[in-house]
Coordinates of C-alpha atoms and ligand atoms in Angstrom, one line a residue:
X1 CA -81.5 -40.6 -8.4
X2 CA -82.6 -39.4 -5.2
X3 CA -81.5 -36.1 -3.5
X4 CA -80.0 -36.1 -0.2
X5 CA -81.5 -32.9 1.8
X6 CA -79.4 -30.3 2.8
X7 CA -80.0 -32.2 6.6
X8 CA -79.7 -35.8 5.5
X9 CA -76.8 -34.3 4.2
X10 CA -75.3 -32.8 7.5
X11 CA -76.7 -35.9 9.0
X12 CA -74.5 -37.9 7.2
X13 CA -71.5 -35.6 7.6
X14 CA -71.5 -35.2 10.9
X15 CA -72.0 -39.1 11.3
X16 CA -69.0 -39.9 9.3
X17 CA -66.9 -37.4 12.2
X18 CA -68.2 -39.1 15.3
X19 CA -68.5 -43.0 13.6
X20 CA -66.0 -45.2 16.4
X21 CA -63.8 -47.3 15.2
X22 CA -66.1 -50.5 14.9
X23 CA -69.0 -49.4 13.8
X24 CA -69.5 -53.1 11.9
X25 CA -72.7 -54.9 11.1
X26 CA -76.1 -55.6 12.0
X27 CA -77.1 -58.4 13.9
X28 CA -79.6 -60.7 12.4
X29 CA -79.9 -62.5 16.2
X30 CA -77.4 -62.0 19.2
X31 CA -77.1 -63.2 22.5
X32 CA -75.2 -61.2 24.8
X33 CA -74.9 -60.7 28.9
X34 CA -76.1 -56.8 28.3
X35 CA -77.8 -54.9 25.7
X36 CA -77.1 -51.2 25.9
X37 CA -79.8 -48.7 24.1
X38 CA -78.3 -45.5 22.4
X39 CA -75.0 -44.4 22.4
X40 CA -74.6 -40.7 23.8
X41 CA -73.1 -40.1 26.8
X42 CA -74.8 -42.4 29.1
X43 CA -74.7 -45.4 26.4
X44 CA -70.6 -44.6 26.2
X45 CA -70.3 -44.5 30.0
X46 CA -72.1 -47.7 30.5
X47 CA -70.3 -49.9 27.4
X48 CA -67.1 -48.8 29.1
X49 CA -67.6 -50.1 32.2
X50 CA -69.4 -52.9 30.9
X51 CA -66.6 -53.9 28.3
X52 CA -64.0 -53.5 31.1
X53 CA -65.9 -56.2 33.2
X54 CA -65.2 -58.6 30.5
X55 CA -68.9 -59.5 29.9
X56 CA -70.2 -59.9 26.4
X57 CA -72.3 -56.5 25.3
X58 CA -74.0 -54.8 22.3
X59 CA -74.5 -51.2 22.0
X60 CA -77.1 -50.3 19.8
X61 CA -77.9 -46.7 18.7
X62 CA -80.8 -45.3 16.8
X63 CA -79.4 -42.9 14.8
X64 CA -76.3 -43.1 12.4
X65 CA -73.9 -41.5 14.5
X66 CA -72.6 -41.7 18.4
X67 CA -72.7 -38.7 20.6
X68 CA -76.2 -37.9 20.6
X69 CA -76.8 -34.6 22.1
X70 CA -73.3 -33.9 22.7
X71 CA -71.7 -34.0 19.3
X72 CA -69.9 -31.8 17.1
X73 CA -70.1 -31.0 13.5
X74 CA -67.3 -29.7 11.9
X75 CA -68.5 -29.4 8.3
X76 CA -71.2 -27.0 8.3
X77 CA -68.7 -24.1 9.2
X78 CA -65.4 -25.7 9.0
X79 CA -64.7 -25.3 12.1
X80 CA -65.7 -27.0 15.5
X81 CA -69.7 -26.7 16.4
X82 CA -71.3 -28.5 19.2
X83 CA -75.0 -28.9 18.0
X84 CA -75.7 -29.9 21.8
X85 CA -73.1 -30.1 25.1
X86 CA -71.0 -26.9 24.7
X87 CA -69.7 -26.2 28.2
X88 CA -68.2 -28.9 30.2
X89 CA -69.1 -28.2 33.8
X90 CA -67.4 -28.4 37.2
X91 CA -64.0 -29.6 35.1
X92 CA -62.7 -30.7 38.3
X93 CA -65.3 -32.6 39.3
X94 CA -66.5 -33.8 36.1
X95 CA -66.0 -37.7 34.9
X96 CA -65.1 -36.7 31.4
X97 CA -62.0 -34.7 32.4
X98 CA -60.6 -37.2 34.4
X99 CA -60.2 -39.2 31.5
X100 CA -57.2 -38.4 29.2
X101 CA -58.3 -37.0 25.8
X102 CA -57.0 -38.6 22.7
X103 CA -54.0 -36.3 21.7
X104 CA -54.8 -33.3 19.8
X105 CA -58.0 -32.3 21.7
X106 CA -57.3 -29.1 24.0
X107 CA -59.9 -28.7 27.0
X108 CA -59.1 -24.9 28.6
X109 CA -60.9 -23.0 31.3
X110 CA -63.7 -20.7 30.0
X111 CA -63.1 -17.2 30.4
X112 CA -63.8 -15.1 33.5
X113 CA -66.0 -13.0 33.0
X114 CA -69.9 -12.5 31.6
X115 CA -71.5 -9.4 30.0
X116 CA -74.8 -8.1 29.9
X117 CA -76.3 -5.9 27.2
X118 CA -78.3 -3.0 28.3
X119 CA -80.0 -1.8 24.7
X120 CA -77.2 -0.5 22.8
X121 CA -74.3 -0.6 25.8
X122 CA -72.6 -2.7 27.6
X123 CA -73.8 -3.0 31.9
X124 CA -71.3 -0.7 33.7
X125 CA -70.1 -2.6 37.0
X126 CA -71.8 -2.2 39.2
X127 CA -75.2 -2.8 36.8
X128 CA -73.3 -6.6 36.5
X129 CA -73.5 -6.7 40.1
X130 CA -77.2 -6.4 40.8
X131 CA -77.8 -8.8 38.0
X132 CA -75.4 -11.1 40.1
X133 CA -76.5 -10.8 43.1
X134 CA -80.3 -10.8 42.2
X135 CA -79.4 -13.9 40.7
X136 CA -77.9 -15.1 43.9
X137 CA -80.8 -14.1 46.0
X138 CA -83.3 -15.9 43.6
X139 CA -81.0 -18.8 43.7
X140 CA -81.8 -19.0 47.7
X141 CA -84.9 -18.1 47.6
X142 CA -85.7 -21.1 45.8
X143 CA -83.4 -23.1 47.7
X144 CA -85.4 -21.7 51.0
X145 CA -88.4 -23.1 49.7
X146 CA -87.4 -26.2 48.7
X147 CA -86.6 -27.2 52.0
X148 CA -90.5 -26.5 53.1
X149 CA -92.0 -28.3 49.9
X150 CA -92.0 -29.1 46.3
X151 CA -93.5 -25.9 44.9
X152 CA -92.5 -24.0 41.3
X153 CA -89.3 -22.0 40.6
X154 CA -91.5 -19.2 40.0
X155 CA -93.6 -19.2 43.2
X156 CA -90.6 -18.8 45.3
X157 CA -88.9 -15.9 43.7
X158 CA -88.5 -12.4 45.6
X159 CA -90.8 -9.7 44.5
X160 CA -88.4 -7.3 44.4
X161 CA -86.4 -7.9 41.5
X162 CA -86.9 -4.7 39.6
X163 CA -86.4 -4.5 36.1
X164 CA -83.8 -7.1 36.4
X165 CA -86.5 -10.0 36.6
X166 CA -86.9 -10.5 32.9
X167 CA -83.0 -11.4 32.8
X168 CA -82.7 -13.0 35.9
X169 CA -85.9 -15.5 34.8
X170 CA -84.1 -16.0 31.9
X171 CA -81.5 -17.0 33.2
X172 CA -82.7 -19.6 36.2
X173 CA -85.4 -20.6 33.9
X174 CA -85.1 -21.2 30.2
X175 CA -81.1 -20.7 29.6
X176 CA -80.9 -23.2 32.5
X177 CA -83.3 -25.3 32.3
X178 CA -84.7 -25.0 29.1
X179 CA -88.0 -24.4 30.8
X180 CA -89.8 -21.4 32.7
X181 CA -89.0 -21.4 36.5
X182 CA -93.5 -22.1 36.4
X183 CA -92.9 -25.1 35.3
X184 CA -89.5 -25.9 37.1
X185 CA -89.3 -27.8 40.3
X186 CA -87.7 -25.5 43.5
X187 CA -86.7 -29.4 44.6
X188 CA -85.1 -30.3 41.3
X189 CA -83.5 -26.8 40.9
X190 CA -82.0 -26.6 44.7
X191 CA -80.4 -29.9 44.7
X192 CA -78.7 -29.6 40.8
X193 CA -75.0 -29.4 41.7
X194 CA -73.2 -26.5 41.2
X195 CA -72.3 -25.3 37.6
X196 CA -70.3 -22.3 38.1
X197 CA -67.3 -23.2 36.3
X198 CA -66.7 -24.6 33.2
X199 CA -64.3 -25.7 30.6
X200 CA -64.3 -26.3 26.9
X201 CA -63.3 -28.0 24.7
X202 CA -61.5 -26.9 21.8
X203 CA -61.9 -29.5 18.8
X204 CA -65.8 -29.6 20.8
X205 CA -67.4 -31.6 23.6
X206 CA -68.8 -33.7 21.3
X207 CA -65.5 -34.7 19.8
X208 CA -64.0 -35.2 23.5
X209 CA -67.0 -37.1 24.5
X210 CA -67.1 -39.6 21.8
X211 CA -63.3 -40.0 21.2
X212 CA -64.1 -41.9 24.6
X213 CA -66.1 -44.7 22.5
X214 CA -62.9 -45.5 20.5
X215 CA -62.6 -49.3 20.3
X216 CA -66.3 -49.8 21.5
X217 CA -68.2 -51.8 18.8
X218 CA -71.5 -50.2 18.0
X219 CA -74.4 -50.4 15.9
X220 CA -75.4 -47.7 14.0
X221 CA -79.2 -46.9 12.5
X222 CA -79.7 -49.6 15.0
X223 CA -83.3 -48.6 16.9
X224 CA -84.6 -50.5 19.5
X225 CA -88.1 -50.9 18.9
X226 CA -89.6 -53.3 21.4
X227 CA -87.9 -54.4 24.7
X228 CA -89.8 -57.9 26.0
X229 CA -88.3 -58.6 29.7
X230 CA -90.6 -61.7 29.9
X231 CA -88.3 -64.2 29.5
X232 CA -84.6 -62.5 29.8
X233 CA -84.4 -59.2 27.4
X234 CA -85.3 -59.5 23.9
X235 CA -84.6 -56.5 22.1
X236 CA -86.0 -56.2 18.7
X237 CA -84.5 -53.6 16.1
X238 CA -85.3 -53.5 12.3
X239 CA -82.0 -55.2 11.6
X240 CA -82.7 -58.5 14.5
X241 CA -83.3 -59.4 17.7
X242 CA -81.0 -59.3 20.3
X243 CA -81.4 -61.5 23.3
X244 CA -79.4 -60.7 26.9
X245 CA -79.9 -61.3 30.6
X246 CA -79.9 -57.5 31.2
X247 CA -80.7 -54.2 29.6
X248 CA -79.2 -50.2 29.9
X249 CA -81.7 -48.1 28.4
X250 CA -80.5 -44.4 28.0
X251 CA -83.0 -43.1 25.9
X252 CA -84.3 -39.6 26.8
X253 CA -87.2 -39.5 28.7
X254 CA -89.3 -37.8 25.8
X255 CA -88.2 -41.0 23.2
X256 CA -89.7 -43.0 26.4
X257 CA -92.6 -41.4 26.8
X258 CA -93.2 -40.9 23.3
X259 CA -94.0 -44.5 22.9
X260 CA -91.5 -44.9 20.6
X261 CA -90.0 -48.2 21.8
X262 CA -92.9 -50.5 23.3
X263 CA -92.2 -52.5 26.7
X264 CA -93.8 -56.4 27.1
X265 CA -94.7 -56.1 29.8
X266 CA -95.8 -52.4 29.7
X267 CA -93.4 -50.2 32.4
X268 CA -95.4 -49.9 35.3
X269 CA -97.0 -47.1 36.1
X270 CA -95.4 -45.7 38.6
X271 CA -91.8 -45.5 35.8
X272 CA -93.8 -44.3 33.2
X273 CA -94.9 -41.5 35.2
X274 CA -91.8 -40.5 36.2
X275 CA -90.9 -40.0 31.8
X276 CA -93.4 -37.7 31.9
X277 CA -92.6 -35.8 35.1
X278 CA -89.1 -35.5 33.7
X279 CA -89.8 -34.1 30.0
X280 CA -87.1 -31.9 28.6
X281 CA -87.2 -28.4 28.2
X282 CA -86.5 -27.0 24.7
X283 CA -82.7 -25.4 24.5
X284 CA -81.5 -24.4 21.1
X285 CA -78.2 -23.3 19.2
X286 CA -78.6 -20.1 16.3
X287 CA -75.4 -20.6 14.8
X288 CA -73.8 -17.1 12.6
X289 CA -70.5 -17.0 11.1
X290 CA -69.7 -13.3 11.5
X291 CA -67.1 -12.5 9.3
X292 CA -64.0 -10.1 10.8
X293 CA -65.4 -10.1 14.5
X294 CA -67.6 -7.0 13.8
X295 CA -68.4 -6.7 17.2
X296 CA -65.3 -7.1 19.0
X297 CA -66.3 -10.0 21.2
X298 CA -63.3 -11.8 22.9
X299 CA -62.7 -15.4 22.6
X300 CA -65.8 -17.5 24.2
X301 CA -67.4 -14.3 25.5
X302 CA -71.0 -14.8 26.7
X303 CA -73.5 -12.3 26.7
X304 CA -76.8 -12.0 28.2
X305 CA -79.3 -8.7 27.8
X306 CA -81.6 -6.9 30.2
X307 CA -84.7 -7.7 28.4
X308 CA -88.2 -6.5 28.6
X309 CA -89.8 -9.7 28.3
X310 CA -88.9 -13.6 27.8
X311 CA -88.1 -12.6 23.7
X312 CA -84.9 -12.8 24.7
X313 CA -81.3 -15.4 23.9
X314 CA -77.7 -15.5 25.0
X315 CA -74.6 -14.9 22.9
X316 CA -71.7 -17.2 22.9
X317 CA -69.5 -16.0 21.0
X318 CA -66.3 -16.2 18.7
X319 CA -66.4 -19.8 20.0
X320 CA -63.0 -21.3 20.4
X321 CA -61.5 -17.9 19.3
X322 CA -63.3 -18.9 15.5
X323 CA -66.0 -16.0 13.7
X324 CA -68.8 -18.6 15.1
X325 CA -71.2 -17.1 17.6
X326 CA -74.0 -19.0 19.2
X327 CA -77.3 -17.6 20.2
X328 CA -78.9 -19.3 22.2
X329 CA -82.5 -19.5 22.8
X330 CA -84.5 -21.7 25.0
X331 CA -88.1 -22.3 27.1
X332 CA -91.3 -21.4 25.8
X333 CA -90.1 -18.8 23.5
X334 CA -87.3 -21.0 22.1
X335 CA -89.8 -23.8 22.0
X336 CA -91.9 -21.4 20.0
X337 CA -89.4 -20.1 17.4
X338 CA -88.2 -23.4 16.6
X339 CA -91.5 -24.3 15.8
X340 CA -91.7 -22.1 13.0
X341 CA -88.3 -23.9 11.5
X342 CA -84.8 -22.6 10.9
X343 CA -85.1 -19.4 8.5
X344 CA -87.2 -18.1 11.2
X345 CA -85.0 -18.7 14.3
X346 CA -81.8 -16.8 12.0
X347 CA -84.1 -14.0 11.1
X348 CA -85.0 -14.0 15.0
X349 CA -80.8 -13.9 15.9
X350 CA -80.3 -11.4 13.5
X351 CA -83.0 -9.0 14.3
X352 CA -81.9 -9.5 17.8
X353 CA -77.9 -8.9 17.2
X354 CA -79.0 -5.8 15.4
X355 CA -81.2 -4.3 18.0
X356 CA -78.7 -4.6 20.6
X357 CA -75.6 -3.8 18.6
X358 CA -76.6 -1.7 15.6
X359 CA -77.9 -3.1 11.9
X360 CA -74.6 -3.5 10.6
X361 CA -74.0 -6.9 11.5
X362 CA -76.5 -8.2 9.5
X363 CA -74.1 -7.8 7.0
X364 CA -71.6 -9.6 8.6
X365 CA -73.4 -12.9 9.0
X366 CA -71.8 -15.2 6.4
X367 CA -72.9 -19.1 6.8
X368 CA -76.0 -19.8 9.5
X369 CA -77.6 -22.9 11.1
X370 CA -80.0 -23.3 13.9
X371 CA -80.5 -26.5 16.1
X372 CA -83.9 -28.1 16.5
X373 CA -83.5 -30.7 19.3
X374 CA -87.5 -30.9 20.0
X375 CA -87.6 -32.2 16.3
X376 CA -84.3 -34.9 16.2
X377 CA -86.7 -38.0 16.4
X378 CA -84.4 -39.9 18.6
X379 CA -84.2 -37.0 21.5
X380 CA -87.7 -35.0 21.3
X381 CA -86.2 -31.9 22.9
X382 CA -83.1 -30.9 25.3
X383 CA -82.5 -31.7 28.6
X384 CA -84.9 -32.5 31.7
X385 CA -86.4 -30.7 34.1
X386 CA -88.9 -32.1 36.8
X387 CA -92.4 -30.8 37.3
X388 CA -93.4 -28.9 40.3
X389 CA -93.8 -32.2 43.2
X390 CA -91.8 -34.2 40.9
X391 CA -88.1 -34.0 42.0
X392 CA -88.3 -37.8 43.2
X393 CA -88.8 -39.1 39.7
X394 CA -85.2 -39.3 39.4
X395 CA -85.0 -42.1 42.1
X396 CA -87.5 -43.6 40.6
X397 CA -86.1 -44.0 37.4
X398 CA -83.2 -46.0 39.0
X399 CA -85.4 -49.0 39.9
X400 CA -84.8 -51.7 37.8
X401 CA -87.6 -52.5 36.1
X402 CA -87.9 -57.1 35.8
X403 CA -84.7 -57.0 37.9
X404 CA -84.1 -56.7 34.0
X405 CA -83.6 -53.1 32.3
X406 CA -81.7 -50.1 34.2
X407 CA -82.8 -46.9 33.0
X408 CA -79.6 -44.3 32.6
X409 CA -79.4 -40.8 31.1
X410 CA -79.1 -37.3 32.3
X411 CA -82.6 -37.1 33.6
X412 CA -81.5 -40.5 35.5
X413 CA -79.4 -38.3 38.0
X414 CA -80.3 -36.3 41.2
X415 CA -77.9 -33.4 41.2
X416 CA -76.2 -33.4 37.3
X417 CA -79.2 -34.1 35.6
X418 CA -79.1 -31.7 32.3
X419 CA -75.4 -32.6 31.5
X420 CA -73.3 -34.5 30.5
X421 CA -71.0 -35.8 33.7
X422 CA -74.5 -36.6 35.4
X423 CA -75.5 -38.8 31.9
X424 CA -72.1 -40.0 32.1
X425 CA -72.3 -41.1 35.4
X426 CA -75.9 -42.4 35.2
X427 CA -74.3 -44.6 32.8
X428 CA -71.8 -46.1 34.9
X429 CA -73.4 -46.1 37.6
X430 CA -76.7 -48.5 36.0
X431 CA -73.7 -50.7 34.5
X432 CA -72.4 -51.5 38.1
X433 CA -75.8 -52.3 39.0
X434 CA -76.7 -54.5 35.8
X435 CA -72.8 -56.2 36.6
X436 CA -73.7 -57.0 40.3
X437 CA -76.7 -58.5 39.3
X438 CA -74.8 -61.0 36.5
X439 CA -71.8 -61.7 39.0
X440 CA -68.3 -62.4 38.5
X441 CA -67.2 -63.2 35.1
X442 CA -66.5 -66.9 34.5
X443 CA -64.5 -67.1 31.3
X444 CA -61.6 -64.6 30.6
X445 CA -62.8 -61.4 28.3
X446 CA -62.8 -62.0 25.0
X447 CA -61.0 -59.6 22.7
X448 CA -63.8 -58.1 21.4
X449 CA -65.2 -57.6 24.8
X450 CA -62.3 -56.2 26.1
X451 CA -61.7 -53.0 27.9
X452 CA -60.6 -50.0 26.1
X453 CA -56.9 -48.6 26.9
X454 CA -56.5 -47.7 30.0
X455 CA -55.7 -43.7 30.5
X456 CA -53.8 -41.7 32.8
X457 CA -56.0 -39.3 34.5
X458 CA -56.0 -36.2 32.8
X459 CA -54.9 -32.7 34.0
X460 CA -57.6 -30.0 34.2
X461 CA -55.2 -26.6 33.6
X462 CA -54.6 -25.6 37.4
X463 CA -55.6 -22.0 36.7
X464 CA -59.2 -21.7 36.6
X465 CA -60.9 -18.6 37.3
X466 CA -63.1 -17.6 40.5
X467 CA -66.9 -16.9 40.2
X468 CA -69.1 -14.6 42.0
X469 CA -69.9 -16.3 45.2
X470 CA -73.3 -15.3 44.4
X471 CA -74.1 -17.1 41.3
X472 CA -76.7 -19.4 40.8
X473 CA -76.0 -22.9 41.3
X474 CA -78.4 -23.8 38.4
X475 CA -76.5 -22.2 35.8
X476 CA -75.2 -23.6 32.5
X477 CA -72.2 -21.8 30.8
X478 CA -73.3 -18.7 32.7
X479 CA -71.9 -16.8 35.8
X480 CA -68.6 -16.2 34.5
Ligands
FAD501 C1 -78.5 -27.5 22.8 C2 -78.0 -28.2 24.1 C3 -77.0 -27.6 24.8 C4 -76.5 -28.3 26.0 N1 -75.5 -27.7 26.7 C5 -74.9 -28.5 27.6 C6 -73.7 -28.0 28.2 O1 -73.2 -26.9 27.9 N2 -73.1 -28.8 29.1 C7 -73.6 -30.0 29.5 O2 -73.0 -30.7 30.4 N3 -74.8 -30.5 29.0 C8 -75.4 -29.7 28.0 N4 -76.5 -30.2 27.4 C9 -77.1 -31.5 27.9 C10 -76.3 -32.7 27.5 O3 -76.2 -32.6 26.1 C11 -77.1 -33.9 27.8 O4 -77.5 -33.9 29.2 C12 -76.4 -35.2 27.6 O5 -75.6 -35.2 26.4 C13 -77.4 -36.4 27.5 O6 -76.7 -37.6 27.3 P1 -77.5 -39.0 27.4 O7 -76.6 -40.1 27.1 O8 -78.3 -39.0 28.6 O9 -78.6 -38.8 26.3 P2 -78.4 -38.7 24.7 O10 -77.2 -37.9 24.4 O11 -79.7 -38.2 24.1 O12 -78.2 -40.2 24.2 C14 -79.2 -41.1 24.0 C15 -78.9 -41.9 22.8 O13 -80.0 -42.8 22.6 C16 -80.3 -42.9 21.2 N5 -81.6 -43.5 21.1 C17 -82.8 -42.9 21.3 N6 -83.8 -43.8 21.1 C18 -83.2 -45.0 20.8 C19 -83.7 -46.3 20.4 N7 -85.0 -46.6 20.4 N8 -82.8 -47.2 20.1 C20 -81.4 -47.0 20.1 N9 -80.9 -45.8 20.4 C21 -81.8 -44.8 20.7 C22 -80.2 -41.4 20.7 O14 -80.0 -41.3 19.3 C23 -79.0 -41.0 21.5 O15 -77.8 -41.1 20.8 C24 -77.1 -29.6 26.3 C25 -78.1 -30.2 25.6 C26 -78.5 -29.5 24.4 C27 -79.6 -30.2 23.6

């Protein structure tokens, strides 16, 4: 009898968790007003809209679980762990929180504060002020040359940044883009919308996120593997074809340019370029159970260090107020440790947690997992970030291509790209296009097409903690 792996295993774990409520069978051949690709955040956003609209839709997705890179897991530790989307940003602002939650799921306002490690201490004040404010300078200096041209991140930054630059590249470059600030944008970066507050969530984003596909119908282990826009869309998956008058694809822009679904006609040139202008940076989770709180970090604190060099992560820790702490690494040397597969990237966390707080809590780490998103076939890496001169890629990717198939996604947004309100609006935002182009409805919705519940508007908790002015707009989780 076969053996499932310890991450077929998971796999199947965490897909039993985030599996809607009609996950039901596999078209053999269907005929429908919209196909929608992949069901993360974009491909929830979009069947939403879609279904509310009243026009027939099928929403396929690849793998054999919904969520995509914002999901949680709760059976590896037992307790809530968001492989991907940890941090909702801009709660106020954000499309996800002005839905209501199903009830039980708890979204509260991230603590105030950050910390930076300085070896074995803590930064003193006024040490967490030039790290702030360095930040905030580098945050306008790129800003100040973006408005004269598309250069790098990197080229724009002061000189002056002291022993701080290590940290403060870090955290611009790979902890907030997933890339370094060489290979980042200074259009892209200025633009991104604010991200200086956050909320979480605390049964997990991923849980929030894809309680929101509740009563959408979707195929699971579904992957599209062609998309012909020659005569309508025909979509063909290993379980049948599906035919429709219009397309959503929300694939990543890796997947896309990876080949791994094949346009007829081929995209045109000027959209696959813009894939590949758009790839995603690499952005991991190191996930320790430490047993007893051996280092006394508050509920959700997050940690960065004044590092030497680019070997270095963030800490999120005691997640939700449970013994799970995050490390997160990211950019080249992220990319880099991942590539040498999990025992390597725990050994990395630990070695790390014990230079900065003492060997000790080695022996504190209980159950471990790391996330490799460059490695999950059907997302090839984390999040986008555009290539020096390659900011307008975005807009590009919101042509139509064949008046047919509307690209939607994170990378498919000009200002939220790399979260999970800009995927979510992405998605809605290419299902309005797609249902303009179709026109009015002519029959009344059937009830399998039929629009989810309709929610009150949910309250973000009204106290919500101020940020340093001079934080970086760019930022994640961070800036707190
Ligand atoms: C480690 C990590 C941490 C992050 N932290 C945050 C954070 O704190 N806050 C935040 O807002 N954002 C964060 N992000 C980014 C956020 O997760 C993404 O921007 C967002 O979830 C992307 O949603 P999406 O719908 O565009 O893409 P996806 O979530 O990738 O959805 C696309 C779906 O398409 C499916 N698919 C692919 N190919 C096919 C195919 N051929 N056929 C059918 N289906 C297919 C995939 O399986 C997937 O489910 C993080 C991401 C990572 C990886």
């Amino acid at each position: 009898m076969p053996r499932l792996s310890r991450r077929s295993f998971l796999a199947a774990s965490v897909a039993l968790l985030a599996r809607p409520a009609r996950g039901a069978g596999a078209p053999a051949s269907t005929a429908v007003d919209v196909v929608i690709v992949g069901a993360g955040a974009a491909g929830i956003a979009a069947a939403r809209r879609v279904a509310a609209s009243g026009r027939k839709f099928v929403l396929i997705e690849a793998a054999d679980h919904i969520g995509g890179r914002c999901m949680t897991d709760t059976h590896t530790f037992g307790v809530p762990y968001d492989r991907g989307a940890h941090a909702i940003h801009m709660p106020d602002l954000n499309p996800v929180t002005r839905l209501t939650a199903r009830r039980g799921i708890e979204v509260y306002p991230a603590p105030a504060s950050q910390k930076v490690r300085i070896g074995r201490r803590y930064a003193r004040e006024g040490e967490l002020e030039d790290f702030l404010a360095l930040q905030g300078r580098a945050n306008r200096a790129i800003a100040d040359a973006a408005r004269k041209g598309d250069v790098a991140c990197a080229q724009a930054l002061p000189n002056d940044l002291g022993d701080w630059r290590p940290a403060v590249e870090f955290v611009l470059g790979p902890y907030g883009c997933g890339k370094e600030l060489t290979q980042v944008s200074a259009v892209d970066f200025a633009k991104s919308a604010a991200r200086n507050t956050d909320a979480l969530c605390r049964q997990g984003f991923g849980t929030l996120v894809t309680s929101f596909a509740e009563g959408i119908a979707v195929k699971l282990s579904t992957p599209a593997t062609t998309i012909d826009t020659r005569r309508d869309v025909t979509v063909e998956t290993p379980k049948g074809t599906i035919t429709a008058r219009a397309a959503i694809v929300t694939a990543s822009t890796n997947v896309i340019a990876s080949g791994a679904i094949k346009f007829t006609p081929e995209l045109p040139k000027r959209q696959a370029d813009a894939f590949a202008r758009l790839s995603l940076g690499s952005y991991d989770h190191i996930a320790l159970e430490l047993a007893d709180n051996p280092l006394g970090f508050e509920s959700d604190d997050l940690v960065f260090e004044k590092s030497a060099d680019s070997h270095t992560a963030a800490i999120l820790a005691n997640v939700s107020g449970t013994p799970l702490c995050l490390i997160e690494v990211a950019g080249t040397f992220g990319r880099d440790l991942a590539a040498h597969g999990e025992a390597a990237m725990v050994n990395f966390a630990a070695d790390w947690l014990a230079g900065l707080y003492g060997s000790d809590v080695k022996k504190a780490i209980k159950r471990s997992h790391a996330t490799r998103w460059n490695y999950e076939p059907w997302t090839l890496g984390a999040f986008s970030a555009a290539a020096p001169g390659s900011q307008g890629a975005r807009r590009i990717l919101m042509e139509p291509v064949q008046n047919a198939v509307w690209f939607a996604g994170e990378a498919v947004h000009e200002t939220s790209w790399g979260t999970v309100g800009g995927a979510w609006e992405s998605g809605e935002r290419a299902a309005d296009a797609v249902l303009r182009r179709l026109g009015p409805v002519k029959e009344p919705p059937s009830a399998e097409a039929s629009a989810p519940p309709k929610r009150r508007a949910q309250r973000v908790p009204a106290e919500r903690r101020q940020r340093l002015e001079a934080a970086p707009n760019i930022m994640r989780n961070e800036s707190r």
